[in-house]
Coordinates of C-alpha atoms in Angstrom, one line a residue:
M158 CA -7.7 -1.7 19.4
A159 CA -9.3 -5.2 19.9
G160 CA -12.9 -3.5 19.3
R161 CA -11.5 -1.2 16.2
L162 CA -10.4 -4.9 14.7
R163 CA -13.7 -6.7 15.4
R164 CA -15.2 -4.5 13.4
W165 CA -13.2 -4.4 10.6
S166 CA -13.7 -7.9 10.4
S167 CA -17.3 -7.6 10.5
A168 CA -17.5 -4.9 8.3
S169 CA -14.8 -7.0 6.1
C170 CA -17.0 -9.7 5.9
R171 CA -20.3 -7.5 5.0
V172 CA -18.5 -5.7 2.0
N173 CA -16.8 -9.2 1.0
A174 CA -19.6 -10.8 0.3
M175 CA -20.9 -8.5 -2.3
T176 CA -17.5 -8.1 -4.9
T177 CA -15.2 -10.4 -6.7
P178 CA -12.2 -9.7 -8.1
T179 CA -12.5 -7.9 -12.0
S180 CA -11.4 -5.3 -13.9
Q181 CA -14.2 -3.3 -14.2
D182 CA -14.5 0.4 -11.8
W183 CA -16.0 -0.3 -8.0
W184 CA -18.8 1.2 -9.1
E185 CA -19.8 -0.9 -11.9
V186 CA -18.9 -3.9 -9.7
M187 CA -21.0 -2.5 -7.1
P188 CA -23.9 -0.3 -8.3
G189 CA -26.0 -0.7 -5.2
R190 CA -23.5 1.1 -3.4
W191 CA -22.5 3.9 -5.7
S192 CA -26.5 4.2 -5.0
K193 CA -25.9 3.8 -1.4
E194 CA -23.5 6.7 -1.6
T195 CA -25.6 9.2 -3.4
A196 CA -29.0 8.7 -1.3
A197 CA -26.8 9.1 1.8
L198 CA -25.4 12.4 0.1
A199 CA -28.6 13.6 -0.4
S200 CA -30.2 12.5 3.1
A201 CA -27.7 15.1 4.0
G202 CA -28.7 18.1 2.3
A203 CA -25.2 17.9 0.1
Q204 CA -25.4 18.9 -3.8
W205 CA -23.0 16.7 -5.9
R206 CA -22.1 16.6 -9.5
R207 CA -19.7 13.9 -11.1
M208 CA -17.2 15.2 -12.5
K209 CA -15.6 13.9 -15.9
P210 CA -11.7 12.5 -15.8
R211 CA -9.0 14.6 -16.1
R212 CA -7.6 13.1 -19.4
S213 CA -4.3 15.2 -19.5
R214 CA -3.5 13.3 -16.1
R215 CA -4.2 10.2 -17.1
E216 CA -6.9 9.8 -14.2
T217 CA -9.7 7.4 -14.3
N218 CA -10.7 7.8 -10.5
L219 CA -14.0 8.5 -9.8
R220 CA -14.0 12.3 -8.8
V221 CA -17.3 14.3 -7.5
R222 CA -17.8 17.6 -6.5
V223 CA -19.4 17.9 -3.6
L224 CA -21.7 21.3 -1.8
W225 CA -22.0 20.0 1.4
P226 CA -23.7 22.0 4.5
F227 CA -21.7 22.8 7.4
N228 CA -22.8 25.6 9.9
G229 CA -24.5 27.2 8.3
E230 CA -22.7 27.2 4.5
L231 CA -22.2 25.4 1.6
V232 CA -18.1 23.9 1.8
R233 CA -17.3 23.2 -1.2
L234 CA -15.0 20.0 -1.6
F235 CA -13.9 17.5 -4.2
V236 CA -13.9 14.5 -3.2
K237 CA -11.5 11.3 -5.7
F238 CA -12.8 7.8 -4.7
P239 CA -9.5 5.2 -5.3
H240 CA -9.8 2.6 -7.2
A241 CA -10.0 0.2 -4.4
Y242 CA -12.8 1.8 -3.0
P243 CA -14.6 0.8 -0.2
W244 CA -11.6 -1.3 0.9
T245 CA -9.6 2.2 1.4
A246 CA -10.6 5.5 2.4
P247 CA -11.7 8.7 0.0
T248 CA -9.7 11.6 -0.1
V249 CA -10.8 15.3 0.0
T250 CA -9.7 18.5 -1.0
A251 CA -11.2 21.9 0.0
P252 CA -10.1 24.7 -2.3
D253 CA -11.8 27.1 -0.1
G254 CA -11.1 26.0 3.3
V255 CA -13.6 25.1 5.8
P256 CA -14.9 27.4 8.1
G257 CA -13.4 27.0 11.5
V258 CA -10.8 25.0 10.3
S259 CA -7.0 25.8 9.8
R260 CA -4.5 23.5 11.0
H261 CA -5.7 20.1 9.2
I262 CA -5.2 21.6 5.5
G263 CA -2.5 21.0 3.6
R264 CA -0.7 23.8 1.3
D265 CA -2.3 21.3 -1.8
T266 CA -5.9 22.2 -0.1
S267 CA -6.1 18.5 0.7
V268 CA -8.0 17.5 4.6
C269 CA -7.0 15.6 6.9
I270 CA -10.2 14.1 7.3
L271 CA -8.5 11.1 9.2
A272 CA -5.6 10.4 11.7
D273 CA -5.1 7.4 10.3
P274 CA -7.0 6.5 7.2
D275 CA -5.9 2.6 6.7
A276 CA -7.2 1.9 11.0
D277 CA -10.0 4.9 11.1
W278 CA -11.5 3.8 7.7
L279 CA -14.3 1.5 7.7
P280 CA -15.7 -0.3 4.0
T281 CA -19.0 -0.2 5.1
M282 CA -18.9 3.7 5.8
T283 CA -20.4 6.2 3.3
L284 CA -18.7 9.4 2.3
A285 CA -21.0 11.4 3.8
E286 CA -21.2 9.3 7.5
L287 CA -17.5 10.4 6.9
L288 CA -18.1 14.2 6.3
A289 CA -20.8 14.4 9.1
V290 CA -18.8 12.8 11.9
Q291 CA -15.2 14.3 10.9
L292 CA -15.4 17.8 10.1
P293 CA -17.2 19.1 13.6
Q294 CA -13.8 16.9 15.2
L295 CA -11.5 18.7 12.9
V296 CA -13.4 22.1 14.0
A297 CA -13.0 21.1 17.8
A298 CA -9.5 20.1 17.5
E299 CA -8.5 23.8 16.6
T300 CA -9.3 24.5 20.3
G301 CA -7.1 21.2 21.3
A302 CA -9.8 19.7 23.0
P303 CA -8.6 16.3 24.8
G304 CA -9.3 13.6 22.0
T305 CA -9.9 15.1 19.3
E306 CA -6.3 15.5 17.4
A307 CA -3.3 13.6 17.5
H308 CA -0.8 15.5 19.0
E309 CA 1.6 16.1 15.8
P310 CA 3.1 19.6 14.3
V311 CA 1.5 21.1 11.7
S312 CA 4.3 22.2 9.0
A313 CA 3.2 25.3 6.6
L314 CA 6.4 23.9 4.6
H315 CA 4.7 20.7 4.2
G316 CA 4.5 20.4 -0.1
L317 CA 6.8 22.9 -0.7
G318 CA 9.4 20.0 -1.6
S319 CA 10.0 19.2 -5.0
A320 CA 10.3 16.1 -7.3
D321 CA 13.9 16.4 -7.8
P322 CA 16.0 14.6 -5.9
V323 CA 17.5 16.9 -3.3
G324 CA 17.5 16.1 0.1
L325 CA 18.5 18.0 3.5
L326 CA 19.8 16.7 6.6
V327 CA 19.9 18.8 9.9
D328 CA 20.9 17.3 13.0
S329 CA 18.8 17.9 16.2
A330 CA 21.2 18.0 18.6
M331 CA 23.1 20.5 17.0
V332 CA 23.4 23.6 18.7
Q333 CA 21.0 26.5 18.1
V334 CA 22.4 29.3 15.6
P335 CA 22.0 32.5 18.2
D336 CA 18.8 34.4 17.2
T337 CA 21.6 37.9 16.9
V338 CA 23.0 36.0 13.9
T339 CA 20.7 36.9 10.9
S340 CA 22.6 35.9 7.8
G341 CA 25.9 34.3 7.2
M342 CA 27.3 31.4 5.3
V343 CA 26.6 27.7 5.7
V344 CA 28.8 24.9 5.3
L345 CA 27.2 22.0 3.2
A346 CA 28.4 18.0 3.2
V347 CA 27.6 16.7 0.0
G348 CA 27.4 13.5 -1.2
G349 CA 25.2 11.4 -3.3
S350 CA 24.8 9.2 -6.7
K351 CA 23.9 9.8 -10.1
V352 CA 19.9 9.0 -8.4
S353 CA 20.2 11.6 -6.0
V354 CA 22.3 14.2 -4.0
V355 CA 22.3 14.8 -0.1
C356 CA 23.3 17.8 1.6
A357 CA 23.7 18.0 5.5
I358 CA 23.9 21.2 7.6
D359 CA 27.8 20.7 8.9
V360 CA 29.1 24.3 9.9
V361 CA 27.2 27.6 10.4
E362 CA 29.1 30.7 10.2
N363 CA 27.7 35.0 11.0
A364 CA 28.5 37.4 9.0
A365 CA 32.1 38.2 10.1
G366 CA 33.0 34.4 9.6
E367 CA 32.9 33.1 12.6
P368 CA 31.7 29.6 13.4
V369 CA 28.4 29.9 15.6
A370 CA 27.2 26.0 15.5
T371 CA 28.8 23.1 13.7
S372 CA 27.3 19.4 14.0
A373 CA 28.6 16.8 16.0
S374 CA 28.5 14.2 13.9
R375 CA 30.4 16.2 11.0
W376 CA 28.6 13.6 8.1
P377 CA 31.9 11.4 7.5
G378 CA 29.5 9.6 5.1
L379 CA 29.4 12.8 2.9
R380 CA 32.6 13.6 1.4
S381 CA 32.3 16.6 -0.8
S382 CA 31.5 20.4 0.9
L383 CA 29.9 23.4 -0.4
S384 CA 29.6 26.6 1.0
V385 CA 25.9 28.8 0.9
P386 CA 24.6 31.5 2.4
F387 CA 22.1 32.0 4.1
Q388 CA 19.3 34.4 6.2
R389 CA 17.2 34.3 9.0
M390 CA 13.6 34.8 8.2
D391 CA 11.4 35.6 11.2
T392 CA 8.2 36.0 9.7
P393 CA 6.4 32.6 10.0
V394 CA 5.8 30.6 7.1
T395 CA 2.1 29.8 6.4
T396 CA 0.5 27.8 3.4
A397 CA -0.1 30.6 1.3
T398 CA 3.8 31.4 1.6
T399 CA 5.7 30.4 -2.1
A400 CA 8.5 29.4 -3.2
D401 CA 9.3 32.4 -4.8
Q402 CA 8.6 34.3 -1.8
L403 CA 11.7 31.9 0.0
W404 CA 13.9 32.8 -2.8
Q405 CA 13.1 36.5 -2.3
A406 CA 13.8 36.2 1.2
A407 CA 17.2 34.4 1.5
A408 CA 18.7 37.2 -0.9
P409 CA 21.9 37.2 0.6
D410 CA 24.3 40.0 0.3
P411 CA 25.4 40.4 -3.0
A412 CA 29.5 40.0 -1.2
K413 CA 28.3 36.4 -0.4
Q414 CA 26.2 35.3 -3.4
N415 CA 27.6 31.9 -4.4
R416 CA 28.0 31.6 -8.2
P417 CA 25.6 30.4 -9.9
S418 CA 27.4 26.5 -11.1
K419 CA 25.6 25.0 -14.9
G420 CA 23.2 28.0 -14.3
V421 CA 22.4 26.5 -10.8
E422 CA 22.3 28.9 -7.6
V423 CA 22.1 27.5 -3.6
R424 CA 20.4 29.6 -0.9
L425 CA 19.5 28.4 2.6
L426 CA 16.6 30.2 5.0
L427 CA 16.1 29.6 8.3
V428 CA 12.1 29.8 9.0
R429 CA 9.9 30.1 12.1
A430 CA 7.8 26.9 11.5
E431 CA 5.6 24.8 14.2
V432 CA 8.4 22.0 15.1
Q433 CA 6.3 20.4 17.9
Y434 CA 2.3 20.3 19.1
R435 CA 1.5 24.1 19.0
E436 CA 5.3 25.3 19.3
L437 CA 7.3 27.1 16.6
G438 CA 10.8 26.6 16.5
W439 CA 13.4 27.9 13.8
Q440 CA 13.5 25.0 10.6
W441 CA 16.2 25.1 7.5
V442 CA 15.0 25.4 3.9
L443 CA 17.6 24.2 1.2
M444 CA 16.3 26.2 -2.1
V445 CA 18.1 25.5 -5.2
R446 CA 17.3 27.3 -8.7
G447 CA 18.0 26.1 -12.1
R448 CA 16.5 28.5 -14.9
N449 CA 12.9 27.9 -14.7
S450 CA 11.8 27.2 -11.4
V451 CA 12.9 26.7 -7.4
E452 CA 13.0 23.9 -5.6
V453 CA 12.7 23.6 -2.1
A454 CA 14.0 20.6 0.3
V455 CA 13.4 21.0 3.7
G456 CA 15.5 19.9 6.4
E457 CA 14.8 16.7 7.8
P458 CA 16.2 15.5 11.6
A459 CA 19.1 12.7 10.7
G460 CA 21.5 13.3 13.7
P461 CA 22.7 10.6 15.2
S462 CA 20.4 10.9 17.9
D463 CA 17.7 11.3 15.6
M464 CA 18.6 7.8 14.0
A465 CA 18.8 6.7 17.3
A466 CA 15.6 7.5 18.1
R467 CA 14.4 4.3 16.3
T468 CA 16.6 1.6 17.7
P469 CA 15.6 2.6 20.9
G470 CA 17.8 0.5 23.3
H471 CA 21.3 0.9 21.2
D472 CA 22.3 3.7 23.4
G473 CA 26.2 3.9 23.3
L474 CA 26.3 2.0 19.8
H475 CA 27.7 5.6 17.9
H476 CA 30.6 5.5 20.2
T477 CA 31.8 1.6 19.3
A478 CA 33.7 0.3 16.5
V479 CA 33.3 -2.7 14.2
T480 CA 35.6 -4.4 12.2
V481 CA 34.3 -7.3 9.4
I482 CA 36.7 -9.8 8.1
G483 CA 35.6 -10.6 4.6
A484 CA 33.6 -8.7 2.7
G485 CA 31.5 -11.8 0.8
A486 CA 27.7 -12.9 0.7
L487 CA 27.6 -13.0 5.0
G488 CA 30.1 -10.2 5.4
S489 CA 28.8 -7.3 3.2
E490 CA 25.5 -8.2 4.5
I491 CA 26.4 -8.5 8.8
A492 CA 28.5 -5.0 8.0
R493 CA 25.1 -3.3 6.9
H494 CA 22.9 -4.1 9.8
L495 CA 25.3 -3.2 11.9
V496 CA 25.9 0.5 10.2
R497 CA 22.0 0.7 10.1
A498 CA 21.7 -0.1 14.2
G499 CA 23.9 2.5 14.2
V500 CA 27.3 1.4 14.4
G501 CA 30.2 4.3 14.5
K502 CA 33.1 3.3 13.2
L503 CA 33.1 -0.3 10.8
T504 CA 36.2 -1.6 9.2
I505 CA 36.1 -4.2 6.4
I506 CA 38.9 -6.6 5.0
D507 CA 38.9 -8.0 2.1
S508 CA 41.6 -8.7 -0.8
D509 CA 39.1 -10.0 -3.3
V510 CA 37.5 -8.3 -6.4
V511 CA 34.1 -7.7 -7.1
T512 CA 32.9 -10.1 -9.6
A513 CA 29.3 -9.9 -11.8
A514 CA 27.7 -13.1 -10.7
P515 CA 27.9 -13.1 -7.2
G516 CA 25.8 -10.0 -7.2
C517 CA 22.7 -12.2 -6.7
R518 CA 23.8 -12.4 -3.0
Q519 CA 26.1 -10.0 -2.1
V520 CA 28.4 -6.8 -3.6
P521 CA 25.9 -5.5 -6.6
P522 CA 27.4 -6.1 -9.9
R523 CA 27.6 -2.7 -10.6
Y524 CA 30.7 -2.9 -8.8
T525 CA 32.4 -5.9 -11.1
G526 CA 36.0 -5.0 -11.0
T527 CA 36.4 -2.7 -7.7
A528 CA 37.9 -4.3 -4.4
K529 CA 35.1 -6.2 -2.6
A530 CA 35.8 -4.2 0.5
L531 CA 35.8 -0.6 -1.0
A532 CA 32.6 -1.2 -2.7
V533 CA 31.4 -2.5 0.6
G534 CA 32.6 0.5 2.2
H535 CA 31.0 3.1 -0.4
E536 CA 27.5 1.3 0.5
L537 CA 27.7 1.6 4.2
M538 CA 28.2 5.6 3.8
N539 CA 25.1 5.7 1.8
L540 CA 23.1 4.1 4.3
N541 CA 24.0 5.6 7.3
P542 CA 25.9 9.1 6.8
H543 CA 27.5 9.0 10.5
V544 CA 29.2 6.3 10.0
Q545 CA 33.2 6.2 9.4
A546 CA 33.8 3.1 7.4
Y547 CA 37.1 2.3 6.3
A548 CA 38.2 -0.5 3.8
L549 CA 41.3 -2.5 3.7
T550 CA 41.9 -4.4 0.8
A551 CA 44.1 -6.8 1.9
K552 CA 44.0 -10.6 3.0
S553 CA 44.2 -10.7 7.0
G554 CA 46.4 -13.6 7.8
E555 CA 48.7 -12.9 4.9
N556 CA 49.6 -9.8 3.5
V557 CA 48.4 -7.3 6.3
P558 CA 51.1 -5.9 8.0
P559 CA 50.7 -7.0 12.1
D560 CA 50.8 -3.6 13.4
M561 CA 48.1 -2.7 11.4
L562 CA 45.9 -5.6 11.8
N563 CA 46.7 -5.6 15.6
K564 CA 45.6 -1.8 15.6
Y565 CA 42.1 -2.2 14.0
L566 CA 41.4 -5.0 16.2
T567 CA 42.4 -4.0 19.4
E568 CA 39.9 -0.9 18.4
S569 CA 37.0 -3.1 17.5
T570 CA 34.7 -3.4 20.2
V571 CA 33.5 -6.8 18.7
V572 CA 35.5 -8.5 15.6
V573 CA 33.6 -10.1 12.8
D574 CA 34.9 -13.1 10.8
A575 CA 32.7 -13.7 7.8
T576 CA 36.0 -15.2 5.7
A577 CA 34.9 -18.9 5.2
Q578 CA 38.3 -20.0 6.0
E579 CA 38.7 -22.5 8.8
G580 CA 42.2 -22.0 8.7
H581 CA 42.1 -17.8 9.0
T582 CA 39.3 -18.3 12.1
R583 CA 41.6 -21.1 13.9
W584 CA 44.7 -19.0 13.2
L585 CA 42.6 -15.6 15.3
A586 CA 40.5 -17.8 17.5
M587 CA 43.6 -19.4 18.9
T588 CA 46.4 -16.6 18.7
R589 CA 44.1 -14.0 20.3
P590 CA 42.3 -15.8 23.0
N591 CA 40.7 -12.8 24.4
L592 CA 39.3 -11.0 21.3
P593 CA 35.9 -10.4 21.4
L594 CA 34.7 -12.8 18.6
I595 CA 31.7 -13.5 16.3
V596 CA 32.6 -16.4 13.7
A597 CA 29.2 -16.8 11.1
T598 CA 29.6 -19.4 8.4
A599 CA 27.5 -20.8 6.2
T600 CA 27.2 -24.6 4.3
W601 CA 27.0 -25.3 0.5
G602 CA 24.0 -24.0 -0.9
A603 CA 23.2 -21.8 2.1
W604 CA 20.8 -25.1 3.3
G605 CA 22.2 -24.1 7.1
G606 CA 24.6 -21.5 8.9
T607 CA 26.0 -21.7 12.2
L608 CA 27.4 -18.6 14.3
T609 CA 30.0 -19.0 16.8
R610 CA 30.8 -15.9 19.6
L611 CA 33.9 -16.1 21.4
P612 CA 35.4 -16.3 23.9
A613 CA 32.5 -18.5 25.0
E614 CA 30.1 -17.6 28.0
A615 CA 30.7 -21.3 28.8
G616 CA 34.7 -21.2 28.8
G617 CA 34.7 -23.6 25.5
C618 CA 37.6 -22.5 22.8
W619 CA 37.7 -23.1 18.9
C620 CA 39.2 -26.3 20.0
C621 CA 36.4 -27.4 22.1
L622 CA 33.9 -26.6 18.9
A623 CA 35.8 -28.7 16.9
W624 CA 36.1 -31.3 19.3
H625 CA 32.5 -31.3 20.2
R626 CA 31.5 -31.3 16.4
A627 CA 33.5 -34.5 16.2
D628 CA 31.3 -36.2 19.1
R629 CA 28.1 -34.5 17.5
T630 CA 27.0 -32.2 20.6
V631 CA 26.9 -29.6 18.3
P632 CA 25.2 -30.2 15.4
H633 CA 26.3 -29.6 12.3
P634 CA 23.9 -27.0 9.8
P635 CA 22.6 -29.3 6.5
E636 CA 24.4 -28.5 3.8
E637 CA 24.1 -28.9 -0.2
P638 CA 25.7 -32.5 -1.0
H639 CA 26.6 -32.0 -4.6
D640 CA 27.7 -28.2 -5.4
S641 CA 29.0 -28.7 -8.9
N642 CA 28.8 -24.7 -9.7
V643 CA 32.2 -24.4 -11.2
S644 CA 33.9 -21.3 -11.8
G645 CA 36.6 -20.2 -14.7
G646 CA 39.7 -21.3 -14.0
C647 CA 38.9 -22.9 -10.9
S648 CA 39.0 -26.4 -10.0
S649 CA 37.1 -26.1 -6.8
P650 CA 33.5 -25.6 -6.3
S651 CA 32.0 -22.3 -6.3
Y652 CA 29.6 -21.6 -3.8
T653 CA 26.3 -21.4 -4.8
G654 CA 23.1 -20.2 -2.5
T655 CA 20.2 -17.6 -2.1
G656 CA 21.0 -14.3 -0.8
Y657 CA 17.7 -14.2 1.5
D658 CA 18.5 -17.4 3.0
L659 CA 22.3 -15.8 3.6
A660 CA 20.3 -13.0 4.8
D661 CA 19.0 -15.1 8.0
I662 CA 22.0 -15.6 9.2
A663 CA 23.8 -12.5 8.5
A664 CA 20.7 -10.7 10.6
H665 CA 21.4 -13.1 13.4
A666 CA 24.8 -12.6 13.1
A667 CA 24.5 -8.8 13.5
R668 CA 21.8 -9.6 16.4
L669 CA 24.6 -11.3 18.3
A670 CA 27.4 -8.5 17.8
V671 CA 25.1 -6.1 19.3
A672 CA 24.0 -7.5 22.5
T673 CA 27.7 -8.6 22.5
I674 CA 28.7 -5.1 22.7
L675 CA 26.0 -3.5 24.7
G676 CA 26.0 -6.4 27.3
T677 CA 22.2 -7.5 26.4
G678 CA 23.9 -10.9 25.6
R679 CA 25.7 -12.5 28.4
D680 CA 22.6 -15.8 28.8
W681 CA 22.7 -16.3 25.0
D682 CA 24.2 -19.1 23.9
D683 CA 27.4 -19.1 22.3
V684 CA 26.8 -21.3 19.1
H685 CA 23.6 -21.0 17.3
V686 CA 23.2 -23.4 14.1
L687 CA 20.5 -22.8 11.6
S688 CA 18.6 -24.9 9.3
H689 CA 16.9 -23.8 6.1
R690 CA 16.6 -27.4 5.3
D691 CA 15.9 -31.1 5.9
R692 CA 18.7 -33.3 5.5
D693 CA 17.1 -34.6 2.5
G694 CA 17.0 -31.2 1.2
T695 CA 13.6 -30.4 2.0
R696 CA 12.7 -26.7 2.2
R697 CA 11.3 -25.9 5.8
A698 CA 10.8 -22.6 7.7
P699 CA 14.8 -21.5 9.2
A700 CA 14.9 -22.6 12.5
W701 CA 17.6 -22.2 15.0
V702 CA 19.2 -24.2 17.6
G703 CA 21.2 -22.6 20.1
Q704 CA 24.2 -24.0 22.7
P705 CA 26.7 -23.1 25.2
L706 CA 29.9 -24.1 24.1
S707 CA 31.5 -25.6 27.3
V708 CA 35.0 -27.1 27.7
H709 CA 35.5 -30.4 26.1
P710 CA 37.7 -33.1 28.3
K711 CA 39.5 -33.8 25.0
C712 CA 41.0 -30.2 24.4
K713 CA 43.8 -29.6 26.6
R714 CA 44.4 -25.8 26.2
R715 CA 44.2 -23.1 28.2
H716 CA 40.9 -22.0 28.8
V717 CA 40.1 -18.1 29.4
V718 CA 36.7 -17.1 31.3
S719 CA 34.9 -14.6 29.2
V720 CA 34.7 -11.2 30.5
P721 CA 32.1 -8.2 29.4
V722 CA 33.1 -6.0 26.6
Q723 CA 33.7 -2.6 27.7
L724 CA 32.0 0.2 25.3
Q725 CA 35.0 1.9 23.2
L726 CA 35.2 5.2 22.0
S727 CA 35.6 5.1 18.3
T728 CA 38.4 6.9 16.2
A729 CA 39.6 8.2 13.1

């Protein structure tokens, strides 16, 4: 990789000397480069012709038709030079194919000429050099020769997807449908918004209506359901297979035909396609037919294990529960981070209602008038379809029934207090000394913030923290001295501060919570103090300072010893 970077740096400097920012096209700015391209094509024995822009597509990129000599034949290629050429690579299509190449030509006849166009393309290369080197490599890759191919599956379904916002989710860990089951019904979990609709394979039934496969997640974030007929297609799908052919192959038993809704009919097909490198497997395809066309959505792996694969080291997080008290600028963002990380159950508690102006840093204004807890819970289910999100629209410590609050707190692996209310935090920390608690606060103007984890590894308590702050042994983060933004009808100042400053605190709070849950943060500090500004208000790069929370000699409380958090199975 280092060698590649050195080559790129050298090539960049040489090309940079030839160019200056301009609104002209690259071949007008660098006529010498265009002459070099055409001379290299002629030297390679190729024939070429510049094509006229397709005005119907408002196309202004330079397109060239090339007859390239390859293996004793002239291969017809269409090459598109992007506006950013030569900084980015040209794209190549082969409508008649390339002799000896089948795996690296897509449904749209595009040729995968480079494994990684961003890293493998050099600005000093010409099109002729690219074709001369890479086309023989593609032929060698057909045999699986070592070092010639990226070991990725080649899906003949790629390119069948529609422009319509419809998606299909599949749990890779779901039991495979038995080969003896060739047709039946599928119960889809359905969710989405006005922008998009998402479906997920929930339960697969055979022709007799008996379940033969069930998703382990059950997709709690997708609240609606739809029964759709499915058929198994034994013939492998190729790049020549059309959407209409798949629709006909998915024709169900008339008795199981679902009635079109508003002229729309839905079918599912289980097809054979390459799912691993050179290995065929079964893949789900969702088809939606309207009045004029068939739209296709190929199943995307999105089960709990599929999503966890993107966050290594978080094993077991899906089986944990977290309660976040406070759904404001910090609490809502902390909840989002935890759900993205893979927490299985999250309860959000807040009695407040969304107002429009604070949408610059918390719940979007489109939820104005909605309970904050409900609005955040709705967003959490959109972020992760596997999360069990619960919203409690009441004020912790006041009108939440004690037995209900205790239920949520005792079921939680970690509790996050983001209320920004000193009295509530003191009540929670002092009455439940063994509760795994993370307190997240920000100062006026979001100049800084503090995270505190209790019980502290160093033995201190919330009262100890107050004594340490009084002694200045735990620093106060900087804060805006005069905050005069007053809400209507309220005599106290309203909180100000940007979302991106508060996001630093929220992200680290989620990081600390996950480390506490997984037991990887026992050697972390108990108190984390963030500064975005100096005391005089001068902006600075965000800086965290951490320190243990030790027992203060003036604190007379009985202190508990921190114990490792035990992973708990989240329950509905």
